[in-house]
Coordinates of C-alpha atoms and ligand atoms in Angstrom, one line a residue:
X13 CA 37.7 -7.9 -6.6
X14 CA 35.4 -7.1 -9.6
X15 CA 31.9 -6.1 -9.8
X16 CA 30.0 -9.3 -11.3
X17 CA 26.2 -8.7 -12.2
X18 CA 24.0 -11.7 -13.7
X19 CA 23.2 -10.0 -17.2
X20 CA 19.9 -11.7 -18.6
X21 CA 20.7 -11.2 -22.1
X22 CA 23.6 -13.8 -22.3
X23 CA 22.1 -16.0 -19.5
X24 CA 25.3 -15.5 -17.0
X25 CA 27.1 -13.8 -14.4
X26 CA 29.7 -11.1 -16.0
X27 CA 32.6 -9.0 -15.0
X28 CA 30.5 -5.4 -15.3
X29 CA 32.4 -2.9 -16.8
X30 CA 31.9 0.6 -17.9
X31 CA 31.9 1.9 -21.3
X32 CA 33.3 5.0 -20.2
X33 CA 35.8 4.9 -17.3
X34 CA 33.8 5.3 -13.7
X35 CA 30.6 6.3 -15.8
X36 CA 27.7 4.6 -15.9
X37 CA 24.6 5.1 -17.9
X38 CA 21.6 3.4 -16.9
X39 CA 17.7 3.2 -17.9
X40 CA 15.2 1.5 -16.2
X41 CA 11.5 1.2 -17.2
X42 CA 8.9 3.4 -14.8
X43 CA 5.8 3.6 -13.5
X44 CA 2.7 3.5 -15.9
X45 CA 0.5 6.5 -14.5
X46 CA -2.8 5.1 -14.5
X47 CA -3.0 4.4 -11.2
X48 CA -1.0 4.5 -7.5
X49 CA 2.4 2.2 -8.3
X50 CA 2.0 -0.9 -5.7
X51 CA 5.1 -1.9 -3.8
X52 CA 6.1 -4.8 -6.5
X53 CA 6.5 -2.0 -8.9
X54 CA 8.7 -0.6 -5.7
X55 CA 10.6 -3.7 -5.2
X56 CA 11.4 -3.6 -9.4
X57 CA 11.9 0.3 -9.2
X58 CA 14.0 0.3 -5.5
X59 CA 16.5 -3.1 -7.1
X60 CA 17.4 0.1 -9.6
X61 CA 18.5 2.6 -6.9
X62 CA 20.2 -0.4 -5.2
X63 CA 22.4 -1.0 -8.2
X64 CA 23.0 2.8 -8.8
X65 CA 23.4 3.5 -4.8
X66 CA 25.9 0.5 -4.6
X67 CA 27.6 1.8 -7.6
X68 CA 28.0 5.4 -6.5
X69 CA 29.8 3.9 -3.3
X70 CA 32.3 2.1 -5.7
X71 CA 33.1 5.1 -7.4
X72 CA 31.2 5.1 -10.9
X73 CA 29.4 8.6 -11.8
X74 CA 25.8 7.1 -12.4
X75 CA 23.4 8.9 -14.6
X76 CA 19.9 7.0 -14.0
X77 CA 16.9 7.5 -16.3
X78 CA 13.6 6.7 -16.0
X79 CA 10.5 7.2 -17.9
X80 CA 7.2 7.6 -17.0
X81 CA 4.8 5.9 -19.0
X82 CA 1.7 8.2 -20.0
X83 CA 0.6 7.0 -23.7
X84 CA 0.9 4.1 -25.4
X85 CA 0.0 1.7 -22.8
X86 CA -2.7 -1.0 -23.8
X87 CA -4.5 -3.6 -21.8
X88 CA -3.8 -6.0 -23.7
X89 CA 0.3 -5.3 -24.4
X90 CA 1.3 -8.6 -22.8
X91 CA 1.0 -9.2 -26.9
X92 CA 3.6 -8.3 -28.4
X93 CA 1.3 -6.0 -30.7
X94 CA -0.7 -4.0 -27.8
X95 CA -4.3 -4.5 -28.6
X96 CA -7.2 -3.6 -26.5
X97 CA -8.1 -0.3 -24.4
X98 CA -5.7 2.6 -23.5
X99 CA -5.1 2.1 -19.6
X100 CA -5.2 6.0 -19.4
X101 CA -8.6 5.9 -20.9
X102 CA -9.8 3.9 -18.6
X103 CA -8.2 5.5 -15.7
X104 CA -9.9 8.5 -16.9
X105 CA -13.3 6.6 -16.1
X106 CA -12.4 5.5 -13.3
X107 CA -10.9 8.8 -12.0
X108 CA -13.9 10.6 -13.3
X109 CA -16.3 8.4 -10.2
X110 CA -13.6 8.6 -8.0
X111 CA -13.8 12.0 -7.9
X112 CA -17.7 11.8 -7.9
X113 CA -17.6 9.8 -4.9
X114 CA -14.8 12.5 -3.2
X115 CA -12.0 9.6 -3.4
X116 CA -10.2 12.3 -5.0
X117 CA -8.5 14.9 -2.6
X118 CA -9.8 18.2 -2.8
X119 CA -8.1 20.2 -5.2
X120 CA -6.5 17.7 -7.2
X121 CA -8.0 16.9 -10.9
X122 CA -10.2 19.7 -11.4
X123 CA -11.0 17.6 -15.0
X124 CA -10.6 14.1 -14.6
X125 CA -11.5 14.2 -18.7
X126 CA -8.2 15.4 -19.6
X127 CA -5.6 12.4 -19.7
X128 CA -2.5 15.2 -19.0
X129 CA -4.2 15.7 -15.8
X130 CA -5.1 12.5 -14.8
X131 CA -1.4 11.3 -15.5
X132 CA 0.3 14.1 -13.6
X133 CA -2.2 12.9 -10.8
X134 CA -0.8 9.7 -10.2
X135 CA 3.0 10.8 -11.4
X136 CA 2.8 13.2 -8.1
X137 CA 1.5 10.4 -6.4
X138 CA 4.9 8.1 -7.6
X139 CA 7.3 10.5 -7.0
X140 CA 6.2 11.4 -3.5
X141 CA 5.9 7.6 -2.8
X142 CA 9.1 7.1 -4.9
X143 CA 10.7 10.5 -2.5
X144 CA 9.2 9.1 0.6
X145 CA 11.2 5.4 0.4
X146 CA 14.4 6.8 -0.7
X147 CA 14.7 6.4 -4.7
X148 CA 17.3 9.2 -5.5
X149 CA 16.1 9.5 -8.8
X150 CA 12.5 10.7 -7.4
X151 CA 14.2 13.7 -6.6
X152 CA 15.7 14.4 -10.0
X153 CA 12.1 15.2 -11.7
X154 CA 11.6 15.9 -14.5
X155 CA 15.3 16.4 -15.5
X156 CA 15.8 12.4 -15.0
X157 CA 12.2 11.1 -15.3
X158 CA 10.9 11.8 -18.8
X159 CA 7.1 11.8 -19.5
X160 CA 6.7 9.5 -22.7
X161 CA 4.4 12.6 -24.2
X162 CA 6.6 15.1 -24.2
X163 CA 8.7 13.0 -26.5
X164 CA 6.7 12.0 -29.4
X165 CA 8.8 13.4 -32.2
X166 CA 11.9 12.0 -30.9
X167 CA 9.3 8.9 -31.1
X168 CA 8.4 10.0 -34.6
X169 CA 12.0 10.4 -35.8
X170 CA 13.2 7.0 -34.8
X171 CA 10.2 5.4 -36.6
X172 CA 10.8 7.9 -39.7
X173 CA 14.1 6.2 -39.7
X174 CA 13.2 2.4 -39.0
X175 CA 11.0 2.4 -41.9
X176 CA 13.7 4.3 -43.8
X177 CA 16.5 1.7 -42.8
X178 CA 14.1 -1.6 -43.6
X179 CA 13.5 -2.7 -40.2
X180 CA 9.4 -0.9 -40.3
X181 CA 6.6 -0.9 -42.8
X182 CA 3.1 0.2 -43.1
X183 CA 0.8 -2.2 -42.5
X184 CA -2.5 -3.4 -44.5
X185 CA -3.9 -1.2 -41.7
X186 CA -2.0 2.2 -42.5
X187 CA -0.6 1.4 -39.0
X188 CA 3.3 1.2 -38.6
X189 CA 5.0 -1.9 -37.5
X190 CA 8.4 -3.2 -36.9
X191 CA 9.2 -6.2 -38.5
X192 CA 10.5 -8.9 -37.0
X193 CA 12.3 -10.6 -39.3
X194 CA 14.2 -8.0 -40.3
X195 CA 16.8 -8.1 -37.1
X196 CA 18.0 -11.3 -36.6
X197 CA 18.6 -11.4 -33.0
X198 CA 15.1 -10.7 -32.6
X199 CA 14.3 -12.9 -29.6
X200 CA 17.7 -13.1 -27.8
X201 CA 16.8 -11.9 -24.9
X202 CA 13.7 -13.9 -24.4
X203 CA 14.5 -17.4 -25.7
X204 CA 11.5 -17.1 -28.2
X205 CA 12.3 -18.0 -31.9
X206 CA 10.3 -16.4 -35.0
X207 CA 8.4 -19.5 -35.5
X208 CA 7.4 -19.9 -31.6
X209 CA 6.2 -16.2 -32.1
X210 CA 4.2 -16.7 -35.0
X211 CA 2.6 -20.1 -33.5
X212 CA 2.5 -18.4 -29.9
X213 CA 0.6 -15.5 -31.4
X214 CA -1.8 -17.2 -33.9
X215 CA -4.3 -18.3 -31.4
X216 CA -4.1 -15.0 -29.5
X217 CA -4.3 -12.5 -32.1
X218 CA -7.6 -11.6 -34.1
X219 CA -7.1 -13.0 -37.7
X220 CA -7.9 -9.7 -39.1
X221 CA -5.3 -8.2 -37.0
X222 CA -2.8 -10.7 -38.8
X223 CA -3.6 -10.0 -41.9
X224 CA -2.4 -6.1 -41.6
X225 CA 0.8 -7.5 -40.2
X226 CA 3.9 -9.5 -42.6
X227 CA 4.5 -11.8 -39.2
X228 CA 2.8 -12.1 -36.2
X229 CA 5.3 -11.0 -34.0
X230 CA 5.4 -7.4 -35.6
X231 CA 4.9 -5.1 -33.2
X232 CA 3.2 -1.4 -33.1
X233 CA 5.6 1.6 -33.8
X234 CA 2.5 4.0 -35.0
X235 CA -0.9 4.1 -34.7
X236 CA -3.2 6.4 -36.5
X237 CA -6.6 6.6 -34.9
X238 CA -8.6 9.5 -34.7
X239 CA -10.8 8.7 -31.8
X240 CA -7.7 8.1 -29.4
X241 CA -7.9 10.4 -26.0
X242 CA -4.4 11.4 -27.0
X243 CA -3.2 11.7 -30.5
X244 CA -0.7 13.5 -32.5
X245 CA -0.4 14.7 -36.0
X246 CA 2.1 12.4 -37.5
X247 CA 3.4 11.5 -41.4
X248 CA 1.5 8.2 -41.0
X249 CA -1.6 10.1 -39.8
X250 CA -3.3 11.4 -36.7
X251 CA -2.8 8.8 -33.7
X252 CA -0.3 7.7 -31.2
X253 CA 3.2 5.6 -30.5
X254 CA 3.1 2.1 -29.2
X255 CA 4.0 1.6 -25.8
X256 CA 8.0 0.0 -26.7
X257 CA 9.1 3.0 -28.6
X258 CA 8.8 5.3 -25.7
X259 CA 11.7 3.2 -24.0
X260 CA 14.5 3.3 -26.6
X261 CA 14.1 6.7 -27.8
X262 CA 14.1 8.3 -24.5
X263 CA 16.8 6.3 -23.0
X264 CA 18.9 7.3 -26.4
X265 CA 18.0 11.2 -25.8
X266 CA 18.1 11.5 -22.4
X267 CA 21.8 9.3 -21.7
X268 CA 23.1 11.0 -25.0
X269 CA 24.6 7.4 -26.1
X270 CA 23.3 4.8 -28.5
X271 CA 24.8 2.1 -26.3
X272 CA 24.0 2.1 -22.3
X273 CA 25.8 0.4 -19.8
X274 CA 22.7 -1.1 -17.7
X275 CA 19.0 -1.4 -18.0
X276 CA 17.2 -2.5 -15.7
X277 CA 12.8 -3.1 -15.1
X278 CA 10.8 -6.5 -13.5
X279 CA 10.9 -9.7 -15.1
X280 CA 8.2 -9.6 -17.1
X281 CA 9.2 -6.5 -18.9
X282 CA 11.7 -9.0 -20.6
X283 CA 9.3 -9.9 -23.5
X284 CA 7.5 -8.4 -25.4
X285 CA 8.5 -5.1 -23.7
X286 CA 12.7 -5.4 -23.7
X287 CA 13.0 -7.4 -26.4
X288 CA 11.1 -5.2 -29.1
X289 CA 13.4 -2.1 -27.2
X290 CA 16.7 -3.7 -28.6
X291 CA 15.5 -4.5 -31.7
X292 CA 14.3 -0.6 -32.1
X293 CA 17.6 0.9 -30.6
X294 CA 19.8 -1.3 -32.5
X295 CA 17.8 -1.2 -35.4
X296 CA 17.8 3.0 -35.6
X297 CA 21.5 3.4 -34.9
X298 CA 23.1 -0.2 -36.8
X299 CA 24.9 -1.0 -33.2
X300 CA 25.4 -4.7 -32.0
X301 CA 23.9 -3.9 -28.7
X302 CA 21.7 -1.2 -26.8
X303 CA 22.1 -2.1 -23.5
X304 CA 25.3 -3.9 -21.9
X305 CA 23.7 -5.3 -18.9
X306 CA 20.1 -6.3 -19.0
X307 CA 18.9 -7.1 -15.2
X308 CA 15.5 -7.8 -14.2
X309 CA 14.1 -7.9 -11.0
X310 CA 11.9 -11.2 -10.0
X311 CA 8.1 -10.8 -8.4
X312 CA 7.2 -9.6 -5.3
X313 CA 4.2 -12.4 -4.5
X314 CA 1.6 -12.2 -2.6
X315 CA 0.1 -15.8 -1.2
X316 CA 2.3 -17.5 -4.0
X317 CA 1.1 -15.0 -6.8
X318 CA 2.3 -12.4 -8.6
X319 CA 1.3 -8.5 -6.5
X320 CA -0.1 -7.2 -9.8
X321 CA -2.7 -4.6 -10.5
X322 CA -4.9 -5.9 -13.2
X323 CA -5.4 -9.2 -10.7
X324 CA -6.3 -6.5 -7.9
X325 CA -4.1 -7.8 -5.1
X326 CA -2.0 -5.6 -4.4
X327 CA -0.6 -3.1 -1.9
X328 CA 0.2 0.7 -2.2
X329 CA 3.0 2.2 -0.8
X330 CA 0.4 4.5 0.8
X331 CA -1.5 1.6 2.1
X332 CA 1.2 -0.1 3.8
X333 CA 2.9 3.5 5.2
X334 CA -0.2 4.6 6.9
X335 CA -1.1 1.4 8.1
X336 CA -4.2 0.1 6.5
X337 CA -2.0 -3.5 5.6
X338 CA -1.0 -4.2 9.3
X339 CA -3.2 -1.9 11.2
X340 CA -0.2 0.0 12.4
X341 CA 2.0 3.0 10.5
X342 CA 4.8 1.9 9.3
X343 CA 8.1 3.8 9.0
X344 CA 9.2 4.6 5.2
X345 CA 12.7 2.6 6.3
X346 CA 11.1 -0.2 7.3
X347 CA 9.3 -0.8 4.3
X348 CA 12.1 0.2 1.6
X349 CA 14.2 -2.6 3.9
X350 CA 11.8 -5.0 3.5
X351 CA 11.8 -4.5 -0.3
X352 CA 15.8 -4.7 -0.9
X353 CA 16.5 -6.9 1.8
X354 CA 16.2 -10.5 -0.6
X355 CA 18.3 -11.3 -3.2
X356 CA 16.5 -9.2 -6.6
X357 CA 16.3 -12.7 -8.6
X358 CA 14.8 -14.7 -6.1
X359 CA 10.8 -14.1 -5.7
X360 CA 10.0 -12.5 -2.8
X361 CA 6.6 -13.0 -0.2
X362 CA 5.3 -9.9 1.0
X363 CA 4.2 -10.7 4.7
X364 CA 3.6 -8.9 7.7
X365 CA 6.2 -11.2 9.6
X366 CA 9.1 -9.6 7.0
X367 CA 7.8 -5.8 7.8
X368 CA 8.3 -6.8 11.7
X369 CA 11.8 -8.1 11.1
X370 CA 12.8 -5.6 9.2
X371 CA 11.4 -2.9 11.7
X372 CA 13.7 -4.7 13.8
X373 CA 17.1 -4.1 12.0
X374 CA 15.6 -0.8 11.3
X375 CA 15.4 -0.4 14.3
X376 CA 18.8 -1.2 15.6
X377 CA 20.6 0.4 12.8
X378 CA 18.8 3.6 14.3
X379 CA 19.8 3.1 17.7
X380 CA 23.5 2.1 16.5
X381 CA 23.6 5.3 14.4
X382 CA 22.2 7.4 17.2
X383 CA 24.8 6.3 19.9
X384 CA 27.9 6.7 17.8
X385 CA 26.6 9.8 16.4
X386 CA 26.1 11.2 20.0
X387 CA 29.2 9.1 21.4
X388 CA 31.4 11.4 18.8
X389 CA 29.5 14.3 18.4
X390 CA 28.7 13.5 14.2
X391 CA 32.8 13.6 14.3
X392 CA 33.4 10.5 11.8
X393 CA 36.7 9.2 11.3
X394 CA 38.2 9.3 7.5
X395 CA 38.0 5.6 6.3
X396 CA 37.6 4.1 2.7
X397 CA 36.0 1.0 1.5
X398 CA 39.4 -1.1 2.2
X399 CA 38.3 -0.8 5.9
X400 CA 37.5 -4.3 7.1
X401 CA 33.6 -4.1 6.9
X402 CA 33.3 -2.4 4.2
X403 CA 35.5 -4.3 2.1
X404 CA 33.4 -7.0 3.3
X405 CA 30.0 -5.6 2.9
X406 CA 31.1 -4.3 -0.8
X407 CA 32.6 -7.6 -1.3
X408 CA 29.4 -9.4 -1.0
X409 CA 27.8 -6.7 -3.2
X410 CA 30.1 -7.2 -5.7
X411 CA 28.4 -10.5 -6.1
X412 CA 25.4 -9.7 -8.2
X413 CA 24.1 -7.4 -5.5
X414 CA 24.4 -10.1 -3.0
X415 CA 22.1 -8.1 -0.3
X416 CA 21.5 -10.9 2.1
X417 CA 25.7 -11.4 2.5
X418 CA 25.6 -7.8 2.3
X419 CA 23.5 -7.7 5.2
X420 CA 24.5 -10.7 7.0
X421 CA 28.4 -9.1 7.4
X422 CA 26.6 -5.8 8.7
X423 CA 25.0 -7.3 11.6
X424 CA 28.0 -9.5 12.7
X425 CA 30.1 -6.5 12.6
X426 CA 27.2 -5.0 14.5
X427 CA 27.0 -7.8 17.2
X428 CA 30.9 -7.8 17.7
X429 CA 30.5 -4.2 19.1
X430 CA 33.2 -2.0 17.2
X431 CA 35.2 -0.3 19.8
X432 CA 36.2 3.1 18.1
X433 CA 33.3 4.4 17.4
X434 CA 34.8 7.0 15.4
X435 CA 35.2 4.5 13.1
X436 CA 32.1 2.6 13.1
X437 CA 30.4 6.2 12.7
X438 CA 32.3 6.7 8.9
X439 CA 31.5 2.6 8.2
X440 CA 28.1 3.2 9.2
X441 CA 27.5 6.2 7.3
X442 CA 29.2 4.2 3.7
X443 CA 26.9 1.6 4.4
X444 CA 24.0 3.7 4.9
X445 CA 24.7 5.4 1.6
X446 CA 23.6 2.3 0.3
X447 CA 20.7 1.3 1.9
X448 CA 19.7 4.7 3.2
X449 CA 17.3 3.2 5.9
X450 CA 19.5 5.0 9.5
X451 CA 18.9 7.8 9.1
X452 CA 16.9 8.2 5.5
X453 CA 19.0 10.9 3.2
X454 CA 16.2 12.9 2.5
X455 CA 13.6 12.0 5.9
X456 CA 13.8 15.8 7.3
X457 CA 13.5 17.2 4.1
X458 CA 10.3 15.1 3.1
X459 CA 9.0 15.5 6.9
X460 CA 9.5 19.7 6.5
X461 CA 7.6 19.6 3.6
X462 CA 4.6 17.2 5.3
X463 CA 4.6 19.8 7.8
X464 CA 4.6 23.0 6.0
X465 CA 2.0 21.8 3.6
X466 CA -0.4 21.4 6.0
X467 CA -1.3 17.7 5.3
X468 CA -3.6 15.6 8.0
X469 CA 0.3 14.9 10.0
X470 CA -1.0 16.1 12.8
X471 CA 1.5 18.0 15.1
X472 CA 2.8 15.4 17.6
X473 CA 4.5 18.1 19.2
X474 CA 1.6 19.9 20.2
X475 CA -0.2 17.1 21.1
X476 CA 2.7 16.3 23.7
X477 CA 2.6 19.8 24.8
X478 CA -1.9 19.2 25.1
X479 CA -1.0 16.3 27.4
X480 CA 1.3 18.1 29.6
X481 CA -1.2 21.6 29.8
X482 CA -3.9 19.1 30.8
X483 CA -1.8 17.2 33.4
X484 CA -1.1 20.6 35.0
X485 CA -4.6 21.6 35.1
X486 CA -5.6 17.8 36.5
X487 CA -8.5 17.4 32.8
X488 CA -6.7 13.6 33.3
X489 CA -9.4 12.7 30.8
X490 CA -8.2 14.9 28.1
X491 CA -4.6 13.9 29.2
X492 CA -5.7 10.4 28.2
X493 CA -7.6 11.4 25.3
X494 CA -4.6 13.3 23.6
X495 CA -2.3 9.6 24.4
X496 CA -4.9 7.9 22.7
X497 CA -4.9 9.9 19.8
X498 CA -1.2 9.7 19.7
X499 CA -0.8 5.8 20.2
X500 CA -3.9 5.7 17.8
X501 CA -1.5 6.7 15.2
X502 CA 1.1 4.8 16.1
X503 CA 2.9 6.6 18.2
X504 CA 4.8 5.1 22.0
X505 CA 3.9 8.3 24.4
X506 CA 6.1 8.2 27.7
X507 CA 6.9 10.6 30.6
X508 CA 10.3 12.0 30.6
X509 CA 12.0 14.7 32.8
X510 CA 11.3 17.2 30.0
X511 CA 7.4 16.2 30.3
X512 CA 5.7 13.9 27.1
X513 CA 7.9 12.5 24.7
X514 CA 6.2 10.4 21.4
X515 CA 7.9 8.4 19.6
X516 CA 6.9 6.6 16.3
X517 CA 6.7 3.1 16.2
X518 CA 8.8 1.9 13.1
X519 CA 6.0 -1.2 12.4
Ligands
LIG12 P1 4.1 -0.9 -14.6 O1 3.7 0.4 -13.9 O2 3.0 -1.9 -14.6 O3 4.5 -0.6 -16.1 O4 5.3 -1.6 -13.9 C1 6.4 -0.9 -13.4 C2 7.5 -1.8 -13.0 O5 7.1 -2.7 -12.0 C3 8.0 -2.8 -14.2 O6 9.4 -2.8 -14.1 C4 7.4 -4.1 -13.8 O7 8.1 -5.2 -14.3 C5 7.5 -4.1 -12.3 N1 6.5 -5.0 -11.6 C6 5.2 -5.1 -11.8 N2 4.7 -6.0 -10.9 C7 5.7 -6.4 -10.1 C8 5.8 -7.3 -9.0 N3 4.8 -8.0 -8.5 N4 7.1 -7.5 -8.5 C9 8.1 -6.8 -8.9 N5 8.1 -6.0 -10.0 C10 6.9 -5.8 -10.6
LIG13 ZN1 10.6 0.4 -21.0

């Protein structure tokens, strides 16, 4: 059975194939550093390690880009020409009371002035988010996630050459733009036409702005502007790259191709963001296509609107992992479950209800994996991905990442109680490979490092240890005080033959 994925630039459900035999090269659109990435960013960013997880278990070597965003970013880029104030400027404000105020950890951002610093602030905080919920490629940094600013003459090439091949000009403004017009599929991928664009944008876009421009689509390739809190010396004068530059020329450099297999980001990356990328990649090198496969993931929604940080309601992974959502911790599996468990283009309500339920089949995929590891002492049998549930659970895969099928086929095979446990152990550990929830690939490593750097994770072990000193001495009330603290954070403290055991609650 073949792989079909929905590919948003012809609007249909395709055969996905490779351009190189069992390689796949694939981009997807990261985390602008201005502030702590909110679990809708997650769901867009965790869809990606799906597809790539998925396709590593069907045999395709996948290279997986993506950039992070740290220039270039304006508030006002829903328009196709930016416009506006530089986020990173004004995280840089914000940063600078934060840190006033002691929001910002000791230690961290000794010069919240410096826009380098104040992005590699919150690109720590991604990764270690991005590490902490299982996205393989937060643990390929930086060789896999470029920072847009250490490629600005890459950026600078690929404008040197649109302007060279037709497709940019200089504007009234000294500014560079690309011009629309001069690549007719300008607007595929979007639906928009040239004239909806230039009647769209009218009413939008300052009339002196206009007048700099040939079309009102035209969107920034260059900006020269002195006063920018990060510029570069550039042939069209001191000042900085739009944002949808960063995008092609990174994927171009960093997957060594002109033409990608997949590229994924959220939905409304699709225009102006994706569309003015294609028209840039193909463009520079003359090719029909840049990407194969466009996929985009829909919304996660809170209370029927889109999680989003300029609207302020939203949730950081932080938030929800150390329990200030639900008022209890939850477990990193829980919540990267909850965010691939529906289908990636159907919306998706974030709810404490969801997090229980999918504590739940966290929860019994941990026990599962616990007994048949124990039951054959980690001896799994050798099986491939013809074996019955696996074939199934692939087979719904297959399916444009049919997860809920996926799913749904897991837990049956589950509930029928597989009787060679052998077996189930090697189906259990393909499967997990994919959703990487029972156990986490990378938990121990990531829990090792909490506790060697000396973080507030307190030592549960000790704690257990307190408890049982205090018993033996008869303090009952510091016996009680230590369980406190322990179910405080979350925590379920019992006696066992070997004296206190704590276990964390997964929600
Ligand atoms: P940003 O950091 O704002 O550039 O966004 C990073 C990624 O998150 C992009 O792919 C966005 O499309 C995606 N995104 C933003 N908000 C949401 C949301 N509420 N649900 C799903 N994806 C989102
Ligand atoms: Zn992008």
């Amino acid at each position: 059975m073949s792989i079909r994925f929905y590919n948003s630039l012809t609007k249909s459900s395709e055969e996905f194939t490779s351009l190189e035999p069992n390689v796949v090269r694939m981009y997807s659109c990261g985390p602008t550093v201005y502030d702590f990435a909110h679990i809708g960013n997650f769901r867009s960013f965790l869809f990606a390690d799906l597809i790539r997880r998925f396709l590593e278990v069907e045999g395709y070597d996948v290279t997986h880009v993506m950039n992070i965003t740290d220039v270039g970013h304006m508030t006002e880029d829903h328009l196709a020409d930016g416009g506006g104030e530089d986020k990173m400027e004004l995280a840089a404000k914000r940063l600078k009371e934060d840190k006033k105020s002691g929001k910002v950890p000791e230690g961290a951002l000794d010069n919240p002035d410096d826009p380098y610093q104040v992005a590699q602030y919150f690109t720590d905080a991604f990764l270690d988010d991005a590490r902490k919920l299982g996205m393989k490629i937060a643990f390929e940094y930086p060789e896999h996630i470029p920072h847009a600013t250490n490629h600005i003459e890459d950026m600078q090439e690929m404008i040197a050459e649109l302007i060279k091949n037709g497709h940019a000009y200089i504007g009234n403004d000294q500014a560079v733009y690309y011009s629309v017009e001069s690549f007719p599929n300008y607007g595929k991928l979007s639906g928009n036409s040239l004239d909806q664009l230039r009647e769209g944008s009218g009413g939008r876009v300052e009339e002196a702005d206009q007048s700099n421009k040939k079309h009102p689509g035209d969107f920034l390739l260059w900006k020269p502007d002195q006063s920018h809190i990060m510029k570069w010396d550039s042939p069209w004068g001191t000042g900085y790259p739009g944002w949808h530059i960063e995008c092609s020329v990174m994927a171009k450099k960093l997957l060594g191709r002109d033409v990608i297999d997949i590229h994924t980001g959220g939905e409304d990356l699709i225009f102006p963001h994706h569309e003015c990328e294609i028209a840039q990649s193909c463009g520079c090198s003359g090719k029909e296509s840049f990407a194969r496969f466009w996929m985009h993931a829909r919304f996660l929604l809170v209370e029927g609107e889109k999680m989003s940080k300029s609207k302020g309601n939203f949730y950081t992974v932080r938030d929800v992992l150390s329990g200030k959502v639900t008022g209890r911790d939850v477990h990193p599996a829980v919540l990267r479950y909850e965010l691939i468990r529906s289908h990636y283009r159907s919306n998706m309500n974030f709810t404490e209800k969801g997090l229980r339920d999918s504590a739940g089949a966290v929860r019994k995929l941990t026990e599962l994996n616990a007994k048949l590891e124990a039951q054959t002492k980690g001896e799994a049998a050798e099986i491939d991905n013809s074996y019955p549930v696996i074939a199934e659970f692939l087979g719904a895969l297959r399916d444009d990442l049919n997860i809920s099928g996926a799913l749904g086929v897991l837990f049956t095979w589950i509930s029928s109680k597989p009787d060679n446990p052998h077996e189930a152990l090697a189906a259990l550990r393909i499967v997990n490979r994919v959703l990487d929830v029972a156990p986490m690939e990378h938990a121990a490593e990531l829990e090792s490092k909490e506790e060697s750097s000396g973080s507030d994770a307190f030592d549960v072990k000790a704690l257990c240890q307190g408890i049982d000193d205090a018993r033996t001495n008869k303090d009952y009330a510091k016996a009680d005080e230590l369980r406190t603290k322990l179910q405080d954070a979350g925590y379920e403290v019992r006696n066992s033959p070997e004296g206190t055991v704590a276990t964390k609650q997964l929600a």
